[in-house]
Amino acid sequence: MSSTVSPLAPTDVPAMPAIAGVRLATAEAGIRYKNRTDVLLAVMDKGTAVAGVFTKSKCPSAPVEWCRAKLRGGKARALVVNSGNANAFTGKTGRQSTALTAAIAAKAVGCSQNEIFLASTGVIGEPLDASKFNGVLGRLADIAEPGDWMAAARAIMTTDTFPKVATRTVKLGKARVTINGMAKGAGMIMPDMATMLSFVFTDAPIAPAALQALLRSGVEDTFNAVTIDGDTSTSDTLLAFATGAAAAHGAPKISRAGDPRLKAFVKAFREVLGDLAEQVARDGEGARKLVEITVEGAVSKASARRIAMSIANSPLVKTAIAGEDANWGRVVMAVGKAGEPANRDKLSIAFNGIRVAKSGARDPSYDEAEVSEAMKAPKVAIKVSLGLGKGRDRVLTCDLTKEYVAINGDYRS
């Protein structure tokens, strides 16, 4: 957690309302950090539905494996998140740590271990001493209240410079339902089904299968369309919880993701995911510029995504943006290496709305001074037109600065 807040941090932080059926508490467990909170306990009412998507890494963390197994039950009573230690690549010791953490949490909340969900973030390869949760989780269960979402978001931070939260309220049937989300992530970010850690809560009465379908579809153009450095974490976890408390106020019980009554809810749900995903991009380690890359005219949306990611993950493109240089040659390079259909002589490129290349060559109206001034903006939009079809996609990233190297060079030391 940095003491210097990213210059791209949102200026308007939402007031996070309470959600019926969710209580929160944080503490200092001394997992790795000193004098800062590093554990979050979220307690949910009985009957809360849960859904999740996780990393596709072939080296997943012990908490990821635990959550995958417990999702089959579809119900949750508590979420335990710690920062400072990822409990990844920790073998048998890691599995024992998750089991012990779940046992302590289940006793504290008064539920089955199958209703406990876990997430850990931090250093990979270091054993997690779960005995540090003894007493801590019991105390947190006693003091948890529908309260401080910002404190909860701070407790799960590692190299993040600001807590990431988002909220929306919409009508579902006769009731107003709320969707709150929090996320952490600043490095080792190129999500594959999730992001570093993110948690979404709602009081809407949505069945586990429907919630799972909403989450799986909602993540594709939000978290899965963000990259900081092209590295997919071992710990990527996105969990959604639906307490169903709004049913008491007239919200209908939803069993299908395609239920037409969910239209407004789905829109708001994806807005929360999109808001959090953009905040992750804004907090990229060492970032000074938010970068939006749009690829259009591709042979398909999937092809456009792969080309956009090739551009977004190019160190040469990202360092050029850090240097405020509209180096379209590096964008051409990234398009060409993506392995997707492209025609050099149909390619056009624009930076912040100014076309710099057209039909495979420098644009005849190119003005170096105009483009250089545009590159000073805190947000840089790169638009690539392929001229081959109707495929279009958009991804978010950030620039690559010296600070990124410094942060990651010093991370364990």
Short mmCIF file of C-alpha atoms in Angstrom, two decimals:
data_model
loop_
_atom_site.label_atom_id
_atom_site.label_comp_id
_atom_site.label_asym_id
_atom_site.label_seq_id
_atom_site.Cartn_x
_atom_site.Cartn_y
_atom_site.Cartn_z
CA MET A 1 0.00 0.00 0.00
CA SER A 2 1.56 3.27 -1.14
CA SER A 3 1.44 6.54 0.77
CA THR A 4 1.35 8.40 -2.55
CA VAL A 5 -2.04 8.21 -4.23
CA SER A 6 -2.13 7.67 -7.99
CA PRO A 7 -2.77 10.89 -9.93
CA LEU A 8 -5.44 8.91 -11.81
CA ALA A 9 -7.46 8.12 -8.67
CA PRO A 10 -11.16 9.01 -8.95
CA THR A 11 -11.95 12.45 -7.57
CA ASP A 12 -15.50 11.50 -6.63
CA VAL A 13 -15.73 8.61 -4.17
CA PRO A 14 -19.28 7.32 -3.71
CA ALA A 15 -21.04 7.13 -0.37
CA MET A 16 -21.42 3.39 0.11
CA PRO A 17 -24.84 2.46 1.54
CA ALA A 18 -25.40 -0.47 3.87
CA ILE A 19 -26.68 -3.70 2.35
CA ALA A 20 -29.20 -5.67 4.37
CA GLY A 21 -27.75 -9.02 5.32
CA VAL A 22 -24.06 -7.97 5.11
CA ARG A 23 -21.88 -6.98 8.06
CA LEU A 24 -18.20 -6.01 7.85
CA ALA A 25 -15.22 -5.73 10.17
CA THR A 26 -11.45 -5.36 9.75
CA ALA A 27 -8.41 -5.89 11.96
CA GLU A 28 -4.62 -6.00 12.17
CA ALA A 29 -3.61 -9.66 12.25
CA GLY A 30 0.08 -9.07 11.53
CA ILE A 31 0.13 -11.29 8.46
CA ARG A 32 2.96 -9.29 6.86
CA TYR A 33 2.37 -5.60 7.47
CA LYS A 34 2.73 -3.67 10.70
CA ASN A 35 0.39 -0.96 11.93
CA ARG A 36 -2.24 -1.46 9.24
CA THR A 37 -5.34 -3.56 8.78
CA ASP A 38 -4.74 -6.75 6.83
CA VAL A 39 -7.80 -8.92 7.38
CA LEU A 40 -11.43 -8.44 6.40
CA LEU A 41 -14.39 -10.45 7.62
CA ALA A 42 -17.73 -10.10 5.84
CA VAL A 43 -20.62 -11.89 7.54
CA MET A 44 -23.76 -12.67 5.53
CA ASP A 45 -27.22 -13.74 6.64
CA LYS A 46 -28.35 -17.34 6.26
CA GLY A 47 -29.46 -18.23 2.75
CA THR A 48 -27.05 -15.88 0.97
CA ALA A 49 -26.32 -17.05 -2.58
CA VAL A 50 -22.76 -17.03 -3.88
CA ALA A 51 -21.14 -17.12 -7.31
CA GLY A 52 -17.54 -16.85 -8.40
CA VAL A 53 -15.04 -16.78 -11.23
CA PHE A 54 -11.35 -17.42 -10.75
CA THR A 55 -7.96 -17.39 -12.39
CA LYS A 56 -7.25 -19.86 -15.17
CA SER A 57 -3.65 -20.04 -14.02
CA LYS A 58 -2.37 -23.61 -13.84
CA CYS A 59 -0.72 -22.65 -10.55
CA PRO A 60 -3.75 -21.43 -8.53
CA SER A 61 -3.52 -20.42 -4.88
CA ALA A 62 -4.89 -22.58 -2.08
CA PRO A 63 -7.81 -20.15 -1.42
CA VAL A 64 -8.81 -20.32 -5.11
CA GLU A 65 -8.98 -24.10 -4.92
CA TRP A 66 -10.96 -23.87 -1.68
CA CYS A 67 -13.53 -21.47 -3.14
CA ARG A 68 -13.96 -23.48 -6.33
CA ALA A 69 -14.84 -26.52 -4.26
CA LYS A 70 -17.26 -24.67 -1.97
CA LEU A 71 -19.14 -22.94 -4.82
CA ARG A 72 -20.99 -26.19 -5.49
CA GLY A 73 -23.09 -25.59 -2.40
CA GLY A 74 -24.22 -22.19 -3.69
CA LYS A 75 -24.51 -20.67 -0.20
CA ALA A 76 -22.24 -18.41 1.86
CA ARG A 77 -22.18 -17.12 5.41
CA ALA A 78 -18.77 -15.46 5.56
CA LEU A 79 -15.86 -14.16 3.51
CA VAL A 80 -12.35 -13.90 4.95
CA VAL A 81 -9.75 -11.89 3.04
CA ASN A 82 -6.17 -11.27 4.07
CA SER A 83 -3.50 -9.10 2.46
CA GLY A 84 0.27 -9.50 2.64
CA ASN A 85 0.40 -13.21 1.80
CA ALA A 86 -1.16 -14.89 -1.24
CA ASN A 87 -1.01 -18.42 0.22
CA ALA A 88 0.01 -19.53 -3.28
CA PHE A 89 2.65 -22.12 -4.18
CA THR A 90 2.59 -23.24 -0.56
CA GLY A 91 1.75 -26.94 -1.10
CA LYS A 92 0.28 -29.01 1.71
CA THR A 93 0.95 -26.20 4.20
CA GLY A 94 -1.22 -23.86 2.12
CA ARG A 95 -4.12 -26.30 2.06
CA GLN A 96 -3.83 -26.75 5.81
CA SER A 97 -3.88 -22.97 6.25
CA THR A 98 -7.12 -22.61 4.28
CA ALA A 99 -8.74 -25.42 6.27
CA LEU A 100 -7.68 -23.86 9.58
CA THR A 101 -8.84 -20.38 8.53
CA ALA A 102 -12.21 -21.77 7.48
CA ALA A 103 -12.56 -23.70 10.74
CA ILE A 104 -11.82 -20.58 12.80
CA ALA A 105 -14.24 -18.49 10.73
CA ALA A 106 -17.00 -21.11 10.85
CA LYS A 107 -16.76 -21.27 14.63
CA ALA A 108 -16.81 -17.47 14.88
CA VAL A 109 -19.87 -17.09 12.66
CA GLY A 110 -21.67 -20.28 13.69
CA CYS A 111 -21.95 -22.06 10.36
CA SER A 112 -20.55 -24.89 8.26
CA GLN A 113 -17.04 -24.60 6.83
CA ASN A 114 -18.66 -25.20 3.44
CA GLU A 115 -20.21 -21.72 3.74
CA ILE A 116 -16.88 -19.97 4.31
CA PHE A 117 -15.12 -18.32 1.37
CA LEU A 118 -11.49 -17.26 1.41
CA ALA A 119 -9.18 -14.98 -0.56
CA SER A 120 -5.55 -14.04 -0.01
CA THR A 121 -3.28 -11.53 -1.75
CA GLY A 122 0.37 -10.66 -1.41
CA VAL A 123 3.67 -12.49 -1.70
CA ILE A 124 3.66 -15.86 -3.51
CA GLY A 125 5.54 -18.81 -2.01
CA GLU A 126 5.53 -17.77 1.63
CA PRO A 127 3.60 -19.99 4.10
CA LEU A 128 0.57 -18.32 5.67
CA ASP A 129 0.37 -18.67 9.45
CA ALA A 130 -3.39 -19.11 9.82
CA SER A 131 -3.07 -19.38 13.60
CA LYS A 132 -2.87 -15.58 13.56
CA PHE A 133 -6.61 -15.58 12.84
CA ASN A 134 -7.29 -17.26 16.19
CA GLY A 135 -9.21 -14.82 18.35
CA VAL A 136 -9.16 -12.17 15.60
CA LEU A 137 -12.02 -13.62 13.55
CA GLY A 138 -14.10 -14.29 16.65
CA ARG A 139 -13.73 -10.67 17.72
CA LEU A 140 -14.54 -9.44 14.23
CA ALA A 141 -17.69 -11.56 14.10
CA ASP A 142 -18.82 -9.90 17.32
CA ILE A 143 -18.23 -6.33 16.15
CA ALA A 144 -19.17 -6.68 12.47
CA GLU A 145 -21.81 -4.22 11.33
CA PRO A 146 -23.32 -2.90 8.06
CA GLY A 147 -20.69 -0.25 7.99
CA ASP A 148 -17.48 1.04 6.58
CA TRP A 149 -16.95 -0.24 3.05
CA MET A 150 -13.92 1.99 2.61
CA ALA A 151 -12.22 0.38 5.61
CA ALA A 152 -13.00 -3.02 4.13
CA ALA A 153 -11.48 -2.02 0.78
CA ARG A 154 -8.36 -0.65 2.50
CA ALA A 155 -7.79 -3.88 4.41
CA ILE A 156 -7.34 -5.90 1.20
CA MET A 157 -4.85 -3.52 -0.46
CA THR A 158 -1.22 -4.41 -1.24
CA THR A 159 0.56 -2.09 -3.69
CA ASP A 160 -2.72 -0.27 -4.35
CA THR A 161 -2.62 3.47 -3.71
CA PHE A 162 -6.34 3.92 -3.05
CA PRO A 163 -9.30 1.76 -2.02
CA LYS A 164 -11.59 0.81 -4.91
CA VAL A 165 -15.34 0.83 -4.34
CA ALA A 166 -18.46 1.22 -6.49
CA THR A 167 -22.20 1.19 -5.88
CA ARG A 168 -25.49 1.29 -7.76
CA THR A 169 -29.14 1.21 -6.67
CA VAL A 170 -31.96 0.08 -8.97
CA LYS A 171 -35.58 -1.01 -8.88
CA LEU A 172 -36.33 -4.74 -8.86
CA GLY A 173 -40.03 -5.41 -8.69
CA LYS A 174 -41.45 -3.18 -5.95
CA ALA A 175 -38.16 -2.82 -4.10
CA ARG A 176 -35.00 -0.78 -4.43
CA VAL A 177 -31.99 -3.08 -4.41
CA THR A 178 -28.36 -2.11 -3.89
CA ILE A 179 -25.18 -3.45 -5.45
CA ASN A 180 -21.89 -2.68 -3.70
CA GLY A 181 -18.47 -3.74 -4.88
CA MET A 182 -14.84 -3.48 -3.82
CA ALA A 183 -11.64 -4.51 -5.56
CA LYS A 184 -7.90 -4.53 -5.12
CA GLY A 185 -5.27 -4.75 -7.79
CA ALA A 186 -2.42 -2.64 -9.17
CA GLY A 187 0.10 -5.13 -10.54
CA MET A 188 0.22 -8.70 -11.88
CA ILE A 189 -2.98 -7.81 -13.72
CA MET A 190 -4.22 -9.41 -16.89
CA PRO A 191 -7.31 -11.12 -15.55
CA ASP A 192 -8.49 -14.40 -16.97
CA MET A 193 -12.06 -14.84 -15.64
CA ALA A 194 -11.59 -12.43 -12.72
CA THR A 195 -9.23 -9.82 -11.30
CA MET A 196 -6.75 -9.87 -8.44
CA LEU A 197 -9.48 -9.73 -5.81
CA SER A 198 -12.98 -8.32 -6.15
CA PHE A 199 -16.18 -8.80 -4.18
CA VAL A 200 -19.71 -7.74 -5.06
CA PHE A 201 -22.67 -7.77 -2.68
CA THR A 202 -26.39 -7.22 -3.25
CA ASP A 203 -29.62 -7.61 -1.30
CA ALA A 204 -31.43 -8.82 -4.42
CA PRO A 205 -32.98 -12.31 -4.16
CA ILE A 206 -31.09 -14.09 -6.94
CA ALA A 207 -30.53 -17.85 -7.02
CA PRO A 208 -26.93 -19.12 -7.17
CA ALA A 209 -27.18 -20.42 -10.76
CA ALA A 210 -28.60 -17.14 -12.03
CA LEU A 211 -25.99 -15.14 -10.13
CA GLN A 212 -23.24 -17.32 -11.58
CA ALA A 213 -24.48 -16.71 -15.12
CA LEU A 214 -24.65 -12.94 -14.53
CA LEU A 215 -21.13 -12.90 -13.15
CA ARG A 216 -19.63 -15.01 -15.90
CA SER A 217 -21.11 -12.85 -18.65
CA GLY A 218 -20.51 -9.56 -16.82
CA VAL A 219 -16.79 -10.11 -16.39
CA GLU A 220 -15.93 -10.43 -20.08
CA ASP A 221 -16.07 -6.76 -21.08
CA THR A 222 -15.07 -5.41 -17.67
CA PHE A 223 -12.36 -7.18 -15.65
CA ASN A 224 -11.27 -9.39 -18.54
CA ALA A 225 -10.77 -6.28 -20.67
CA VAL A 226 -8.13 -4.77 -18.36
CA THR A 227 -4.40 -5.35 -18.31
CA ILE A 228 -1.62 -3.64 -16.37
CA ASP A 229 1.40 -5.75 -17.23
CA GLY A 230 0.18 -8.87 -19.04
CA ASP A 231 0.63 -11.12 -15.99
CA THR A 232 -2.29 -13.23 -14.75
CA SER A 233 -2.24 -13.79 -11.00
CA THR A 234 -2.36 -17.12 -9.22
CA SER A 235 -4.98 -15.61 -6.94
CA ASP A 236 -7.55 -13.99 -9.27
CA THR A 237 -10.88 -14.17 -7.46
CA LEU A 238 -14.20 -12.46 -8.12
CA LEU A 239 -17.04 -13.43 -5.80
CA ALA A 240 -20.63 -12.19 -5.79
CA PHE A 241 -23.02 -12.55 -2.87
CA ALA A 242 -26.81 -12.04 -2.92
CA THR A 243 -28.44 -11.96 0.52
CA GLY A 244 -32.02 -11.85 -0.79
CA ALA A 245 -33.07 -9.44 1.96
CA ALA A 246 -34.93 -7.22 -0.54
CA ALA A 247 -37.52 -9.96 -1.00
CA ALA A 248 -39.12 -8.74 2.22
CA HIS A 249 -39.73 -5.39 0.52
CA GLY A 250 -41.28 -6.68 -2.69
CA ALA A 251 -38.32 -7.78 -4.82
CA PRO A 252 -39.22 -10.92 -6.80
CA LYS A 253 -37.13 -14.05 -6.36
CA ILE A 254 -35.06 -14.57 -9.49
CA SER A 255 -34.12 -18.06 -10.64
CA ARG A 256 -33.00 -17.34 -14.23
CA ALA A 257 -30.36 -14.90 -15.47
CA GLY A 258 -32.59 -14.25 -18.49
CA ASP A 259 -35.56 -13.12 -16.39
CA PRO A 260 -36.80 -9.88 -18.08
CA ARG A 261 -37.38 -8.32 -14.64
CA LEU A 262 -33.58 -8.27 -14.23
CA LYS A 263 -32.90 -5.86 -17.09
CA ALA A 264 -32.14 -2.80 -14.94
CA PHE A 265 -30.29 -4.92 -12.38
CA VAL A 266 -28.03 -6.47 -15.03
CA LYS A 267 -27.13 -3.03 -16.37
CA ALA A 268 -26.29 -1.76 -12.87
CA PHE A 269 -24.38 -4.95 -12.00
CA ARG A 270 -22.16 -4.56 -15.07
CA GLU A 271 -21.67 -0.88 -14.30
CA VAL A 272 -20.29 -1.82 -10.88
CA LEU A 273 -17.93 -4.36 -12.43
CA GLY A 274 -16.87 -1.84 -15.09
CA ASP A 275 -16.32 0.91 -12.54
CA LEU A 276 -14.09 -1.33 -10.41
CA ALA A 277 -12.17 -2.59 -13.44
CA GLU A 278 -11.39 0.96 -14.56
CA GLN A 279 -10.21 1.85 -11.07
CA VAL A 280 -7.77 -1.08 -11.25
CA ALA A 281 -6.39 0.35 -14.51
CA ARG A 282 -6.17 3.80 -12.95
CA ASP A 283 -4.12 2.39 -10.08
CA GLY A 284 -1.64 0.44 -12.20
CA GLU A 285 1.71 0.36 -10.45
CA GLY A 286 3.53 3.58 -11.23
CA ALA A 287 0.84 4.69 -13.67
CA ARG A 288 0.55 8.30 -14.76
CA LYS A 289 -1.84 7.82 -17.68
CA LEU A 290 -5.01 5.80 -18.21
CA VAL A 291 -4.97 4.23 -21.68
CA GLU A 292 -8.07 3.18 -23.60
CA ILE A 293 -7.47 1.07 -26.69
CA THR A 294 -10.27 0.58 -29.20
CA VAL A 295 -9.91 -1.72 -32.18
CA GLU A 296 -12.57 -1.63 -34.87
CA GLY A 297 -12.97 -3.10 -38.32
CA ALA A 298 -11.63 -6.49 -37.23
CA VAL A 299 -12.90 -9.79 -38.59
CA SER A 300 -14.56 -10.53 -35.21
CA LYS A 301 -14.87 -9.19 -31.68
CA ALA A 302 -12.52 -11.93 -30.46
CA SER A 303 -9.92 -10.88 -33.03
CA ALA A 304 -10.31 -7.23 -32.02
CA ARG A 305 -9.77 -8.22 -28.36
CA ARG A 306 -6.55 -10.08 -29.13
CA ILE A 307 -5.19 -7.17 -31.14
CA ALA A 308 -6.18 -4.66 -28.47
CA MET A 309 -4.45 -6.77 -25.81
CA SER A 310 -1.34 -7.03 -27.98
CA ILE A 311 -1.18 -3.23 -28.06
CA ALA A 312 -2.06 -2.83 -24.37
CA ASN A 313 0.62 -5.30 -23.23
CA SER A 314 3.42 -3.93 -25.40
CA PRO A 315 6.17 -2.41 -23.21
CA LEU A 316 7.20 -0.28 -26.21
CA VAL A 317 3.72 1.16 -26.64
CA LYS A 318 3.31 1.73 -22.91
CA THR A 319 6.68 3.44 -22.47
CA ALA A 320 6.01 5.67 -25.49
CA ILE A 321 2.79 6.81 -23.80
CA ALA A 322 4.71 7.43 -20.58
CA GLY A 323 7.05 9.62 -22.62
CA GLU A 324 4.05 11.38 -24.22
CA ASP A 325 5.18 10.21 -27.65
CA ALA A 326 2.50 9.29 -30.20
CA ASN A 327 4.72 6.59 -31.65
CA TRP A 328 2.28 4.90 -34.00
CA GLY A 329 5.05 2.70 -35.35
CA ARG A 330 4.94 0.76 -32.08
CA VAL A 331 1.19 0.37 -32.42
CA VAL A 332 1.70 -0.98 -35.96
CA MET A 333 4.22 -3.43 -34.52
CA ALA A 334 1.75 -4.61 -31.87
CA VAL A 335 -1.01 -5.07 -34.44
CA GLY A 336 1.28 -7.03 -36.71
CA LYS A 337 2.54 -9.42 -34.02
CA ALA A 338 -0.93 -10.25 -32.65
CA GLY A 339 -1.36 -13.15 -35.06
CA GLU A 340 -4.76 -11.88 -36.20
CA PRO A 341 -5.95 -10.86 -39.68
CA ALA A 342 -4.66 -7.38 -40.56
CA ASN A 343 -3.84 -5.50 -43.74
CA ARG A 344 -1.05 -2.96 -43.41
CA ASP A 345 -2.39 -0.83 -46.27
CA LYS A 346 -5.87 -0.51 -44.71
CA LEU A 347 -4.64 0.35 -41.22
CA SER A 348 -5.50 3.71 -39.62
CA ILE A 349 -4.47 4.90 -36.14
CA ALA A 350 -5.57 7.82 -33.98
CA PHE A 351 -4.34 9.20 -30.65
CA ASN A 352 -6.90 11.15 -28.60
CA GLY A 353 -9.06 11.69 -31.67
CA ILE A 354 -6.22 12.88 -33.90
CA ARG A 355 -5.53 10.58 -36.82
CA VAL A 356 -1.80 10.01 -37.17
CA ALA A 357 -1.75 7.18 -39.70
CA LYS A 358 -4.03 6.34 -42.60
CA SER A 359 -4.05 3.57 -45.20
CA GLY A 360 -0.71 2.20 -44.09
CA ALA A 361 1.21 5.48 -43.97
CA ARG A 362 1.51 8.69 -41.98
CA ASP A 363 -1.62 10.82 -42.24
CA PRO A 364 -1.10 13.69 -44.72
CA SER A 365 -2.46 16.20 -42.19
CA TYR A 366 -0.20 15.02 -39.35
CA ASP A 367 0.93 17.85 -37.06
CA GLU A 368 3.63 16.90 -34.57
CA ALA A 369 2.91 19.82 -32.23
CA GLU A 370 -0.83 19.09 -32.11
CA VAL A 371 -0.33 15.41 -31.31
CA SER A 372 2.40 16.11 -28.73
CA GLU A 373 0.05 18.46 -26.88
CA ALA A 374 -2.74 15.85 -26.93
CA MET A 375 -0.40 13.23 -25.44
CA LYS A 376 0.00 15.32 -22.28
CA ALA A 377 -3.56 14.49 -21.21
CA PRO A 378 -3.99 12.10 -18.23
CA LYS A 379 -6.07 9.79 -20.46
CA VAL A 380 -4.82 8.60 -23.83
CA ALA A 381 -7.25 6.99 -26.26
CA ILE A 382 -5.73 4.90 -29.04
CA LYS A 383 -8.07 3.94 -31.86
CA VAL A 384 -7.06 1.39 -34.47
CA SER A 385 -9.19 0.84 -37.57
CA LEU A 386 -8.40 -2.34 -39.51
CA GLY A 387 -10.92 -2.01 -42.35
CA LEU A 388 -11.58 -5.75 -42.56
CA GLY A 389 -14.97 -6.33 -40.92
CA LYS A 390 -17.35 -5.33 -38.15
CA GLY A 391 -15.48 -6.71 -35.14
CA ARG A 392 -14.89 -4.17 -32.37
CA ASP A 393 -13.55 -4.26 -28.83
CA ARG A 394 -12.12 -2.02 -26.12
CA VAL A 395 -9.56 -2.66 -23.39
CA LEU A 396 -8.03 -0.53 -20.65
CA THR A 397 -4.44 -0.32 -19.52
CA CYS A 398 -1.96 2.29 -18.27
CA ASP A 399 1.48 3.56 -19.16
CA LEU A 400 4.72 1.91 -18.07
CA THR A 401 6.97 4.13 -15.97
CA LYS A 402 10.20 3.87 -13.99
CA GLU A 403 8.07 3.63 -10.85
CA TYR A 404 6.69 0.27 -12.00
CA VAL A 405 10.21 -1.15 -12.05
CA ALA A 406 11.00 0.38 -8.67
CA ILE A 407 7.83 -0.99 -7.05
CA ASN A 408 8.37 -4.50 -8.34
CA GLY A 409 12.11 -4.48 -7.78
CA ASP A 410 11.51 -3.71 -4.10
CA TYR A 411 8.31 -5.74 -3.60
CA ARG A 412 9.65 -8.57 -1.42
CA SER A 413 12.51 -6.63 0.15
#
